[in-house]
Coordinates of C-alpha atoms in Angstrom, one line a residue:
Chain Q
X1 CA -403.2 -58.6 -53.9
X2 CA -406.1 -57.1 -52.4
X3 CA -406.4 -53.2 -52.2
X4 CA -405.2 -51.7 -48.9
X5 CA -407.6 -49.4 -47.4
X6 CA -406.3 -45.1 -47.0
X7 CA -406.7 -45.6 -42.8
X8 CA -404.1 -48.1 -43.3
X9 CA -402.2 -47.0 -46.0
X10 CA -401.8 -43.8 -44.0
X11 CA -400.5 -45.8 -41.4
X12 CA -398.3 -47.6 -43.3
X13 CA -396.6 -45.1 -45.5
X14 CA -395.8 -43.3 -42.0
X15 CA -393.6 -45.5 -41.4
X16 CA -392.0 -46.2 -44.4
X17 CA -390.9 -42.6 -44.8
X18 CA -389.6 -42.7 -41.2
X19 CA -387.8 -45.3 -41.3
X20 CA -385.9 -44.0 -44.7
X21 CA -384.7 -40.5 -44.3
X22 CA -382.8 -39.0 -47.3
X23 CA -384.3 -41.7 -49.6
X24 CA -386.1 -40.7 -52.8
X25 CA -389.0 -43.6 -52.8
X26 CA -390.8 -43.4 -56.1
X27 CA -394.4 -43.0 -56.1
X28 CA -394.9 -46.7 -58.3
X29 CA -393.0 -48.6 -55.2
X30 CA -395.9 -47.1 -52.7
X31 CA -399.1 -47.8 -56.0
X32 CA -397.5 -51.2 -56.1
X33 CA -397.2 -51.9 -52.2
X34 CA -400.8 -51.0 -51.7
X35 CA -402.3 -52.0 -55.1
X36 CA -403.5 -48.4 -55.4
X37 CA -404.0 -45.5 -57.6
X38 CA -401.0 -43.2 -57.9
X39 CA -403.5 -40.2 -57.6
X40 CA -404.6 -41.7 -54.2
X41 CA -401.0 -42.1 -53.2
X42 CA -400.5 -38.4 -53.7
X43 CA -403.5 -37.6 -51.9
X44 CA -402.2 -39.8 -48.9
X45 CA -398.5 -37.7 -49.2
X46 CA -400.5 -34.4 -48.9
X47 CA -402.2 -35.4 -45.8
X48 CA -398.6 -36.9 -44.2
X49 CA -396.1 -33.8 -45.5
X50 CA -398.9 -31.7 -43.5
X51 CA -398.8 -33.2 -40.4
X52 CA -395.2 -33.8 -40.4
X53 CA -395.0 -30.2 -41.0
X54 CA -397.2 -29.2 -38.1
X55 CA -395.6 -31.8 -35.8
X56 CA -392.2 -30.5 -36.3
X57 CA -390.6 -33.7 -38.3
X58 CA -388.9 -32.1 -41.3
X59 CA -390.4 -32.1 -45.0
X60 CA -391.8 -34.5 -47.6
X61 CA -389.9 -33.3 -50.8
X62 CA -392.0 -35.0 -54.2
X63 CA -389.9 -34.5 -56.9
X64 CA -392.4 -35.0 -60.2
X65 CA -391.7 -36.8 -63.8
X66 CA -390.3 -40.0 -64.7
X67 CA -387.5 -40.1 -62.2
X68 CA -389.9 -38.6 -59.2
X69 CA -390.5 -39.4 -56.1
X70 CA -390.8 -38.5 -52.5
X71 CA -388.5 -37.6 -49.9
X72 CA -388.2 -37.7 -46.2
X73 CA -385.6 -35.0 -45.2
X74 CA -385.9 -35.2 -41.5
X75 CA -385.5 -31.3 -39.5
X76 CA -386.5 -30.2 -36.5
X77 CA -387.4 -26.5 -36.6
X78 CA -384.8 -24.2 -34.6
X79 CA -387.1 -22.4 -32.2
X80 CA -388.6 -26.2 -31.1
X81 CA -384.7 -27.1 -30.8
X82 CA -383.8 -24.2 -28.9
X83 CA -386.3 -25.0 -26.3
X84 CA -385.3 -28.4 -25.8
X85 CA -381.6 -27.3 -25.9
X86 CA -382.5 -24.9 -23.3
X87 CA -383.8 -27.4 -21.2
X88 CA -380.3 -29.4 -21.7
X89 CA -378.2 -26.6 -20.8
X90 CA -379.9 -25.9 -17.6
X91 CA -379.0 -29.7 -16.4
X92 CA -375.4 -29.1 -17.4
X93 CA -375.4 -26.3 -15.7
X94 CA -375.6 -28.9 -12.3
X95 CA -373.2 -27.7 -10.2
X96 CA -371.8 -31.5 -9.6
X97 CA -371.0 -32.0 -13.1
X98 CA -367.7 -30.5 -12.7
X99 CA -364.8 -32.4 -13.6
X100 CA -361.3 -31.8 -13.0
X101 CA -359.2 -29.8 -16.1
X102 CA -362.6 -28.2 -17.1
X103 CA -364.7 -30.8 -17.8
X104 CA -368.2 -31.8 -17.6
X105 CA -369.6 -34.7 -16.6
X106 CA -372.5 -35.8 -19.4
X107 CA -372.3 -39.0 -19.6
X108 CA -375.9 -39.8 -18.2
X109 CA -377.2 -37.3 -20.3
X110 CA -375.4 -38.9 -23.7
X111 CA -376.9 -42.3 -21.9
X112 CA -380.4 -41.6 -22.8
X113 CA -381.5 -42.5 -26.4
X114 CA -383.8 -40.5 -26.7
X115 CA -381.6 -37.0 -25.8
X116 CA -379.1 -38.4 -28.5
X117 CA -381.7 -38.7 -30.7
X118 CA -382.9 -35.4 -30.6
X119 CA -379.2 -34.1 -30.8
X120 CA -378.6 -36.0 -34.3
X121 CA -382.0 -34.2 -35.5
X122 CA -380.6 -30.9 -34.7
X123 CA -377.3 -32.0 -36.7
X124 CA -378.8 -33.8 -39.6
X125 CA -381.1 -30.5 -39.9
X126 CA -377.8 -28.2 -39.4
X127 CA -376.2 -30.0 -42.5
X128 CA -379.5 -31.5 -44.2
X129 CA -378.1 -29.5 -47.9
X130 CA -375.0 -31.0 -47.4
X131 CA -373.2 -33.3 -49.9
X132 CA -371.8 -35.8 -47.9
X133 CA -370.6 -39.6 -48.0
X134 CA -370.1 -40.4 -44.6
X135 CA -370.0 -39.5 -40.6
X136 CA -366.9 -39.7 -38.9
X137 CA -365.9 -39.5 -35.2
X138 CA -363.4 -40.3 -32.5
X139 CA -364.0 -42.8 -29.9
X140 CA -365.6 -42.8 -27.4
X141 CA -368.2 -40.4 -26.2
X142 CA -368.8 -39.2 -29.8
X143 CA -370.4 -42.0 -31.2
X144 CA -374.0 -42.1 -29.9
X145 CA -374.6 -38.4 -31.3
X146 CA -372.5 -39.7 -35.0
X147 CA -375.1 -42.4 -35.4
X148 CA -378.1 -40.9 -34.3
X149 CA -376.9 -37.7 -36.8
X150 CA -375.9 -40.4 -40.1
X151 CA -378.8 -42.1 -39.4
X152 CA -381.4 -39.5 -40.0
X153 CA -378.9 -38.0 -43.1
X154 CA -379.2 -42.4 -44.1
X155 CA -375.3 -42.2 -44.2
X156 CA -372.5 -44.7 -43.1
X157 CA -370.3 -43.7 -39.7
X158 CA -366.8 -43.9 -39.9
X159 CA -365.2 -44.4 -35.8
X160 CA -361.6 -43.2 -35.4
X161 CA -359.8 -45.1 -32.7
X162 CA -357.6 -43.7 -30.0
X163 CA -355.1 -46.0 -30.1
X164 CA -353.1 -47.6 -32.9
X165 CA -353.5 -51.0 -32.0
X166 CA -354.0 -51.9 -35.7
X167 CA -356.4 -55.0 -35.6
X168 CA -358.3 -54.1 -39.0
X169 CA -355.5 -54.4 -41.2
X170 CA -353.4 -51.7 -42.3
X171 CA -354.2 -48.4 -40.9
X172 CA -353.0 -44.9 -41.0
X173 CA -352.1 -43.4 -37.8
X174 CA -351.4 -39.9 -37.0
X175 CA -350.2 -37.6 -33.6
X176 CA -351.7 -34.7 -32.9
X177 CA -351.5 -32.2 -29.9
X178 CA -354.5 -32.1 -27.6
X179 CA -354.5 -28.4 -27.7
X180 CA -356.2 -28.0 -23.8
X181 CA -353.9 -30.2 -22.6
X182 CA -350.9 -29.8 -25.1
X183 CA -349.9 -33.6 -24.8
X184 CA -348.9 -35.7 -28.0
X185 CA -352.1 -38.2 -28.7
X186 CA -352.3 -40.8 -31.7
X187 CA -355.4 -41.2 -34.0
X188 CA -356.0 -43.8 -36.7
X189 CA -358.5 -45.3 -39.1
X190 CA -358.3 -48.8 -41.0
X191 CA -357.2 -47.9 -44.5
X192 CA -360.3 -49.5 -45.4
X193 CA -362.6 -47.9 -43.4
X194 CA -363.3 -44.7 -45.7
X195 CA -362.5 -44.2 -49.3
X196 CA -360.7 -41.8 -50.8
X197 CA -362.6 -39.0 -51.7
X198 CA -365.1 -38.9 -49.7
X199 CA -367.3 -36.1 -48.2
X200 CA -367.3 -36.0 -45.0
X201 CA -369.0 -34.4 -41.8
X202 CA -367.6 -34.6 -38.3
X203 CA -369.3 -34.5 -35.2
X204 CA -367.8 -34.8 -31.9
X205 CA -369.6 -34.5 -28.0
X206 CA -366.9 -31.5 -26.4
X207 CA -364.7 -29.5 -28.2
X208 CA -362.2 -27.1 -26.4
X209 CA -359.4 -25.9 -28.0
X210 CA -360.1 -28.3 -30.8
X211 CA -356.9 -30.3 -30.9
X212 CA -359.1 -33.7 -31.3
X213 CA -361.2 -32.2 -34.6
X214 CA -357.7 -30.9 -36.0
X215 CA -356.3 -34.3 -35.7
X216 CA -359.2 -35.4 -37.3
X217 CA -358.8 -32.9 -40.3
X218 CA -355.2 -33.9 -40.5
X219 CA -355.8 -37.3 -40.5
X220 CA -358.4 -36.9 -43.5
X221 CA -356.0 -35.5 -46.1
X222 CA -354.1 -38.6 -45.7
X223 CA -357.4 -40.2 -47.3
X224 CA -358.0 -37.4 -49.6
X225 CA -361.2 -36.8 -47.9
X226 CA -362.9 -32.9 -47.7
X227 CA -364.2 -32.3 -44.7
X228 CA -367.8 -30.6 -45.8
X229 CA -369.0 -29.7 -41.9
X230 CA -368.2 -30.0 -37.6
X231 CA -370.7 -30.6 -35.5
X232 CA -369.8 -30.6 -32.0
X233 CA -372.6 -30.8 -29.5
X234 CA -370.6 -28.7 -26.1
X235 CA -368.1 -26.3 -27.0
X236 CA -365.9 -24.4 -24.1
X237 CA -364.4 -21.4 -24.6
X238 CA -363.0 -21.7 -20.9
X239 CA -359.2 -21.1 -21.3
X240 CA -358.9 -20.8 -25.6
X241 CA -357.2 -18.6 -26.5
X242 CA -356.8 -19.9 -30.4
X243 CA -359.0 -21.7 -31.5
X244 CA -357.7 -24.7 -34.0
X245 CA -360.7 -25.2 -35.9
X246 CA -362.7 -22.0 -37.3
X247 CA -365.6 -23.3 -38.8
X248 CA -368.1 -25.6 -36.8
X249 CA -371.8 -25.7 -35.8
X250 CA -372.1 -25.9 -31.8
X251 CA -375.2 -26.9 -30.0
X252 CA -374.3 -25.6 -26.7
X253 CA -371.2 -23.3 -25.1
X254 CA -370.3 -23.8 -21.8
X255 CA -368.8 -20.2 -20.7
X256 CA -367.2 -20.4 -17.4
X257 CA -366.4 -23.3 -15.0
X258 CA -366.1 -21.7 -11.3
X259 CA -364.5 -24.7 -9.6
X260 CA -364.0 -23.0 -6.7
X261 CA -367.8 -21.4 -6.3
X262 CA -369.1 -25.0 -8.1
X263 CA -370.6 -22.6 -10.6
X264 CA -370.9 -23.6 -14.4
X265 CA -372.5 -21.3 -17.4
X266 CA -374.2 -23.4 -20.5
X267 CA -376.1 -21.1 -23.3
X268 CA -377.1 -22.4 -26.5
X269 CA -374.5 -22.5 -29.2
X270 CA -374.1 -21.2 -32.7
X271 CA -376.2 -23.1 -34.3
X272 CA -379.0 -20.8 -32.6
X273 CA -377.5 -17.5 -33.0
X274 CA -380.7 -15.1 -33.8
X275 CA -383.1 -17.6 -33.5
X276 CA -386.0 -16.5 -31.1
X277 CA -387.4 -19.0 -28.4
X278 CA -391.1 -20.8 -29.5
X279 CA -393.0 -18.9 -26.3
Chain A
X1 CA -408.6 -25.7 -30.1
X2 CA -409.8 -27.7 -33.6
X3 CA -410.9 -31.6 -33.9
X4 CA -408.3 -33.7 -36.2
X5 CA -409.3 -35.2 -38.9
X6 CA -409.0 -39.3 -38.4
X7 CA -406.8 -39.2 -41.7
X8 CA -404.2 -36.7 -39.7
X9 CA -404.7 -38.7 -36.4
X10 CA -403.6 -41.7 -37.6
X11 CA -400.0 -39.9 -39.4
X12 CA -399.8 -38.1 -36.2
X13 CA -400.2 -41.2 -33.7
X14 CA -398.3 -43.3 -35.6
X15 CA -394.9 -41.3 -35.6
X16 CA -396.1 -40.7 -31.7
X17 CA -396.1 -43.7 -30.6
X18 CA -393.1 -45.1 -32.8
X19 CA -390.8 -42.2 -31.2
X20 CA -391.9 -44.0 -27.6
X21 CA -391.7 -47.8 -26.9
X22 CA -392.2 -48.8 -24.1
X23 CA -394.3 -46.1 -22.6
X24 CA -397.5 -46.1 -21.4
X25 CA -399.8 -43.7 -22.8
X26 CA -403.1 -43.0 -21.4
X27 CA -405.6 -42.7 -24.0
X28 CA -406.9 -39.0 -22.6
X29 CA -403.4 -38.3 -24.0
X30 CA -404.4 -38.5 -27.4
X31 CA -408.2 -37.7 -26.7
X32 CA -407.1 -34.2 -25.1
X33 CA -404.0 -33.9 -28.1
X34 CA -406.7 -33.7 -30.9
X35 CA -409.5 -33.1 -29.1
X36 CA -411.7 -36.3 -30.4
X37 CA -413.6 -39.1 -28.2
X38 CA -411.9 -41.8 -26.9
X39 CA -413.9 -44.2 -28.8
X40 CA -412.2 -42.5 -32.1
X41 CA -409.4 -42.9 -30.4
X42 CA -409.6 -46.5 -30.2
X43 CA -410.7 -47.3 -33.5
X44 CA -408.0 -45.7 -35.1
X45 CA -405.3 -47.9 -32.4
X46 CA -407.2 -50.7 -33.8
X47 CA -406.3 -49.7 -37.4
X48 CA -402.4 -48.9 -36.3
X49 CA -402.6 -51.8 -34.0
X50 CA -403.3 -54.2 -37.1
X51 CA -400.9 -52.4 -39.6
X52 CA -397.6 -52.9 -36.9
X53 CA -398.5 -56.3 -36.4
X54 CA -398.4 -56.9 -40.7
X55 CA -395.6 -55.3 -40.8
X56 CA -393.6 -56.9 -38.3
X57 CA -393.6 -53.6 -36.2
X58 CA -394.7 -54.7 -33.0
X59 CA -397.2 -55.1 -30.7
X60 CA -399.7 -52.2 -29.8
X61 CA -401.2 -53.3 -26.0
X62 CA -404.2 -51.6 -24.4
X63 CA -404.4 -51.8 -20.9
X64 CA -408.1 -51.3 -20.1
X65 CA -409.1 -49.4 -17.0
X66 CA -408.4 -45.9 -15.4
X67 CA -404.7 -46.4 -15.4
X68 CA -405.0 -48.2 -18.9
X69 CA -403.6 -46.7 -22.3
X70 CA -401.9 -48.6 -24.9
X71 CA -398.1 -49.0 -25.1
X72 CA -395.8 -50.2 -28.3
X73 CA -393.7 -53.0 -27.6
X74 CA -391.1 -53.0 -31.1
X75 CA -390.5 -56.8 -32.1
X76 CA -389.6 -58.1 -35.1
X77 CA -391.0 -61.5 -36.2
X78 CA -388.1 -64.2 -36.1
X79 CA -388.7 -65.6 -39.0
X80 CA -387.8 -62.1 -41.0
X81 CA -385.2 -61.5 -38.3
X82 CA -383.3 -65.2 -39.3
X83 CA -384.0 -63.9 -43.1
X84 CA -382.3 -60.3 -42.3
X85 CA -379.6 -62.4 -40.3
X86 CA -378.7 -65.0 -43.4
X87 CA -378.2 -61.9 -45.6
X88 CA -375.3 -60.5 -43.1
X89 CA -374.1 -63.7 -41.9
X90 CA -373.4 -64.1 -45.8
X91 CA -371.6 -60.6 -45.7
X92 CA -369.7 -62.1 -43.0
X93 CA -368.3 -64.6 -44.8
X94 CA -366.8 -62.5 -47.7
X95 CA -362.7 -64.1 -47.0
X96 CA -361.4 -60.6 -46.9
X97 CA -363.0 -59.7 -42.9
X98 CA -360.5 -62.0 -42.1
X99 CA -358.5 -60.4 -39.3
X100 CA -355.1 -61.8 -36.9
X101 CA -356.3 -63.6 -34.4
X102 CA -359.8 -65.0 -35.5
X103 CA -361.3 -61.4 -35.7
X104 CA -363.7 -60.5 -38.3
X105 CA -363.8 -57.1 -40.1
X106 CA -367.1 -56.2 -38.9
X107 CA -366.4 -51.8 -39.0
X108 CA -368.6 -51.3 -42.2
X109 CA -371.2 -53.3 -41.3
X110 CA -371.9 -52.0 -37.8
X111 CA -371.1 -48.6 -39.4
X112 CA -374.4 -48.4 -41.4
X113 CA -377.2 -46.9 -38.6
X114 CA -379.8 -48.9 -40.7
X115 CA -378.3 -52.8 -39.8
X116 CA -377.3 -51.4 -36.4
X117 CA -380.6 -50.7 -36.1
X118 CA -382.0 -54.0 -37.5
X119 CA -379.5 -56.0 -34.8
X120 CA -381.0 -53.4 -32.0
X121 CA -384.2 -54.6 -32.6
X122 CA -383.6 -58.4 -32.8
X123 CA -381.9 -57.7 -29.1
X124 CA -384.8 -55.5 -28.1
X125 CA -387.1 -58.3 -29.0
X126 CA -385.6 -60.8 -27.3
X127 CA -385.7 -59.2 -23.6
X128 CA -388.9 -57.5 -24.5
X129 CA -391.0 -59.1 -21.3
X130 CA -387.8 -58.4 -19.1
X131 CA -387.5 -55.7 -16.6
X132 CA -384.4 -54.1 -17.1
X133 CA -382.9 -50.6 -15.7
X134 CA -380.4 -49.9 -18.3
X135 CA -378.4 -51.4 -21.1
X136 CA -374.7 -52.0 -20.6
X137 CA -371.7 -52.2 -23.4
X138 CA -368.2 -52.0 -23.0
X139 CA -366.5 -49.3 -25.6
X140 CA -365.9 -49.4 -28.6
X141 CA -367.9 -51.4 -31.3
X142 CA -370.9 -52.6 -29.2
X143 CA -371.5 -49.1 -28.5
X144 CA -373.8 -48.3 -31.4
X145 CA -375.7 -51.8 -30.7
X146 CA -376.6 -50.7 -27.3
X147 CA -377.8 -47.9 -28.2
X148 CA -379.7 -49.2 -30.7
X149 CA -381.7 -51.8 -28.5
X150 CA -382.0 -49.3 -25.8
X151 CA -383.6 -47.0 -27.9
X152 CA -385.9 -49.8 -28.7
X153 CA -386.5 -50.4 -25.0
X154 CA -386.5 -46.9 -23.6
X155 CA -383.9 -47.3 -21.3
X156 CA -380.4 -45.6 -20.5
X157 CA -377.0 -46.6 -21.6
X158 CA -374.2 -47.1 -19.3
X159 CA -370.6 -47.5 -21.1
X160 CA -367.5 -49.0 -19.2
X161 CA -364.1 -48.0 -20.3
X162 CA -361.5 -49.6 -21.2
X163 CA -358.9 -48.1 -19.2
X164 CA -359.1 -46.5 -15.7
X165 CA -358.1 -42.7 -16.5
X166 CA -360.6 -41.5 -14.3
X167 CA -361.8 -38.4 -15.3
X168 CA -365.4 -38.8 -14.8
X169 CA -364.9 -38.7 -10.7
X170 CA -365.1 -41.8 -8.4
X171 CA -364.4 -45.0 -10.6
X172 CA -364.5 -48.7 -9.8
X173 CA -361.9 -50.5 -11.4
X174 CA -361.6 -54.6 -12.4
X175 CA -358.9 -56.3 -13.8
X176 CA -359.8 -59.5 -15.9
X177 CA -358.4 -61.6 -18.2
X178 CA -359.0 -61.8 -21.8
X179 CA -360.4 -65.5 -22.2
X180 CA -358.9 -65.7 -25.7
X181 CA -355.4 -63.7 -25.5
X182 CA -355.6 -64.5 -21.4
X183 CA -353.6 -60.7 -21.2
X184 CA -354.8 -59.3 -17.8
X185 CA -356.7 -55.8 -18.9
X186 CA -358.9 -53.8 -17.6
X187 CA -362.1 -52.0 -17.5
X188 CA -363.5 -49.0 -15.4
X189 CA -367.3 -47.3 -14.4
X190 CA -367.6 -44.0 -12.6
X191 CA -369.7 -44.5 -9.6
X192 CA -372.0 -42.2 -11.0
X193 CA -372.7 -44.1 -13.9
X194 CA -375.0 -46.7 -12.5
X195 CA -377.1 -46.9 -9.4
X196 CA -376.8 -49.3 -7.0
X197 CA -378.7 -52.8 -7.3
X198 CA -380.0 -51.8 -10.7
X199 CA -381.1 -55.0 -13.6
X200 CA -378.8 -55.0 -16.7
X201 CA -378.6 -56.1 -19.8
X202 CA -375.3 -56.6 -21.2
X203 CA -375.0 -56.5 -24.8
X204 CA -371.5 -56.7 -27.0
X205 CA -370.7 -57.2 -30.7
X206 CA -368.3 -60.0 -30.1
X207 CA -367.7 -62.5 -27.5
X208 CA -365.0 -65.7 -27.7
X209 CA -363.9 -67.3 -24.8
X210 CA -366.3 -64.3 -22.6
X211 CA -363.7 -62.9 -20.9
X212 CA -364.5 -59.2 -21.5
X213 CA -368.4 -60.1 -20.2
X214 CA -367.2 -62.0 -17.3
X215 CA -365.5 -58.9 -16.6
X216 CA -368.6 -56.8 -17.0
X217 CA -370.1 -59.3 -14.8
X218 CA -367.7 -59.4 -12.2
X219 CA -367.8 -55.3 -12.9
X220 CA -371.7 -54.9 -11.9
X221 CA -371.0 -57.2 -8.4
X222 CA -369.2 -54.1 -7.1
X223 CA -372.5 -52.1 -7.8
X224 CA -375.0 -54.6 -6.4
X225 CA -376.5 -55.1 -9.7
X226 CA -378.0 -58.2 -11.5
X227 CA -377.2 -59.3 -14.8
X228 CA -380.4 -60.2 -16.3
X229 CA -379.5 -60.6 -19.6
X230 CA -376.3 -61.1 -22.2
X231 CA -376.6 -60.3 -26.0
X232 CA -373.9 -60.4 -28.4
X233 CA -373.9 -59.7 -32.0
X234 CA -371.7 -62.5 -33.3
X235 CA -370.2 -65.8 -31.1
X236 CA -367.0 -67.6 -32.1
X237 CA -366.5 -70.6 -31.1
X238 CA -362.8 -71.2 -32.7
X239 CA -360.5 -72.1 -30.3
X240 CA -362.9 -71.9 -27.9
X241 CA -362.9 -74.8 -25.6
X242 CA -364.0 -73.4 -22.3
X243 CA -367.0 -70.3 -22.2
X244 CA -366.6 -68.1 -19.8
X245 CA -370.3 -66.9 -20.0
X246 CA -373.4 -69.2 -19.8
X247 CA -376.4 -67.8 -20.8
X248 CA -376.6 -65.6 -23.7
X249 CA -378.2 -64.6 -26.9
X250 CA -376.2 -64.5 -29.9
X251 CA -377.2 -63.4 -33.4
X252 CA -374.6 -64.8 -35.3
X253 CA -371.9 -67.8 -34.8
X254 CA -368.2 -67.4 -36.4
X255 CA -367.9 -71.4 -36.5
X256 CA -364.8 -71.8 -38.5
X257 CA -361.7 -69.2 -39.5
X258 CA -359.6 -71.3 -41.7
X259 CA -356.5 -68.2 -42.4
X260 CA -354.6 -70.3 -44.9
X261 CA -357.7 -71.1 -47.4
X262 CA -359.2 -67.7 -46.2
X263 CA -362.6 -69.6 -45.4
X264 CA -365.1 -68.2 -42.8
X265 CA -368.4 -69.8 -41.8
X266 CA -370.5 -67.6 -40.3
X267 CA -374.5 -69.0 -39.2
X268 CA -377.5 -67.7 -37.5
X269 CA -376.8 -67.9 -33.8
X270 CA -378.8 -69.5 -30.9
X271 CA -381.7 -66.7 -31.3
X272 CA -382.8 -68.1 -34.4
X273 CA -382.5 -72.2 -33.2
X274 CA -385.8 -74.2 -34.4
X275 CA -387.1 -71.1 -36.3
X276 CA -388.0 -71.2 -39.7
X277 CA -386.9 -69.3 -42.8
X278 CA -390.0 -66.9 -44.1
X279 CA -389.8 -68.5 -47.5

């Protein structure tokens, strides 16, 4: 195999590492992919951690001896997020977005890839130290931000269904009470879908009084599972009182729907709390 | 502000253009971003232009001429595609996905961002040269795919429910028939969801008779819209004696589901007919 040259190696390597977040690549798979010098590989991983350090993409982690590597562990810095998510709360803040019970319409925003993408960046950064096995969510409006979040951790997503129309074999189905609305819902997951044991971090698009996640929790213990993190991308506190999950990291609040005036109030949510804007 | 070194340009431009199919960037863009010549510029595109095409990334094409630039169109090569495809149509065989009714257990697979993410780009490929507004899915398993392809294609996803609780404000509602179970059901899109007379591209994770697509179709006649292109994940053609759908691209064919000898055949689909295995 004939030598590859650094422009192209540079090149190549780039893309690699993208493309396998969260994956310790040791230094012989790259030496033996470009019939190169491991000293020139590490050259090549100084000039890439650099730039993906200047650009915002997260860190190159090389681990050294035997069992060494290098590590992609995608994270976007908070200022660079907090500007983007300020940019997102200012659309949601759209006076037509209003939906009946205190609701906000996002679906055209959760429509765009490339917003969802930037949403499971903030998450996988949020809960980058995090031992965890799996993402898990509820249908439907969930599930875009879950896979764009597991995919930069490089973890599995695990979808909860509404219903419990059991078509995936036996299943284990809970009710829960929606705590805005206070109406009895069911949840279930395929007994197969997760195993027991497992670590795992749940993200959801709105959360209000939290009745959805705390199903979720409940429905966890039934698989043994620890629930290591929530990541909810819009909380409200419009009309909760009690909150049924304390601990969770929230992208963006939405403090007061004015249905009457059309007038809505997004900030940024805890995940920014002291964190100064980039200008 | 300082020149970049060609080493640092080609990390930087690399993850750049990667994060943006499908848009045309004007090569000032990069001249201005690190403050080089054009001509640099286009010698290190040449270099990333040839590494993509090695790797089976994609296409890099430069438009010449004022409005000219250069654009990455993601494809993967077929022949690696079918050799990606074997590997999960032989995971789809394992007799244990056998579900009631001719399903398959397909939750882990399309649970792991990284094959999702393989089948968005076979899709993504295949209506490459077509001009599309947005990508369309019905909830809840296709949802990842689309996303996934439209990611790939820089377009907006639109998903239709499954029920016609209309909290998202004015809805258009269809009833169809299932072409397999022939239960009427049906299937809802806010008005505000999709504008009027846009092109779509359907894409689903499983289709039988085509009942739930004909619906889709029937669906995106109340909004003026043309269907310019159908893509499912895996066809089965058990049972099926009358298609309700035409023209479509499918990755994978369920062929046989024998339940008593829990047997499954499960081949490349009509994407991959007259290509060639890599090896």
């Amino acid at each position: 195999m004939k030598k590859v040259k650094r422009s192209s190696r540079l090149v190549e390597m780039t893309q690699y590492l993208l493309q396998r977040p969260h994956v310790l690549i040791p230094l012989t798979t790259f030496a033996e992919r470009y019939n190169s010098a491991k000293s020139s590989i590490s050259e090549d991983l100084t000039i890439i951690k650099e730039v993906f350090q200047d650009e915002g993409l997260g860190e190159l982690q090389t681990l050294a001896g035997a069992a060494g590597g290098v590590k992609y562990i995608p994270k976007s810095p908070k200022a660079a997020s907090l500007d983007m998510m300020g940019r997102i709360c200012a659309q949601l803040q759209e006076p037509e977005r209003i939906l009946p019970g205190g609701y906000l319409y996002m679906s055209d925003l959760l429509g765009q890839p490339s917003i969802v993408d930037e949403i499971g960046k903030m998450f996988a950064s949020a809960f980058a130290g995090v031992e965890l096995d799996c993402v898990m969510t509820v249908e439907t409006k969930g599930i875009p931000i879950a896979y764009a979040t597991a995919g930069y951790l490089n973890l599995p997503v695990v979808i909860v269904r509404r219903d419990n129309k059991v078509t995936e074999g036996s299943a284990v189905s809970i009710n829960y009470v929606s705590g805005s609305t206070k109406r009895i819902q069911t949840m279930s997951l395929a007994r197969r879908a997760l195993k027991e044991e497992s670590n795992v971090l749940i993200i959801d698009d709105f959360m209000k009084a939290g009745g959805t996640i705390a199903g979720m929790v409940d429905l966890l213990r039934e698989f043994k599972a620890t629930v290591k993190g929530v990541g909810v991308f819009v909380e409200s506190d419009e009309d909760v009182t009690d909150h049924l999950v304390e601990e969770y990291v929230s992208l963006a609040v939405l403090t007061g729907v004015d249905t009457r005036n059309r007038h809505i109030i997004v900030r940024p949510g805890n995940y920014f709390e002291g964190v100064e804007k980039e200008q």
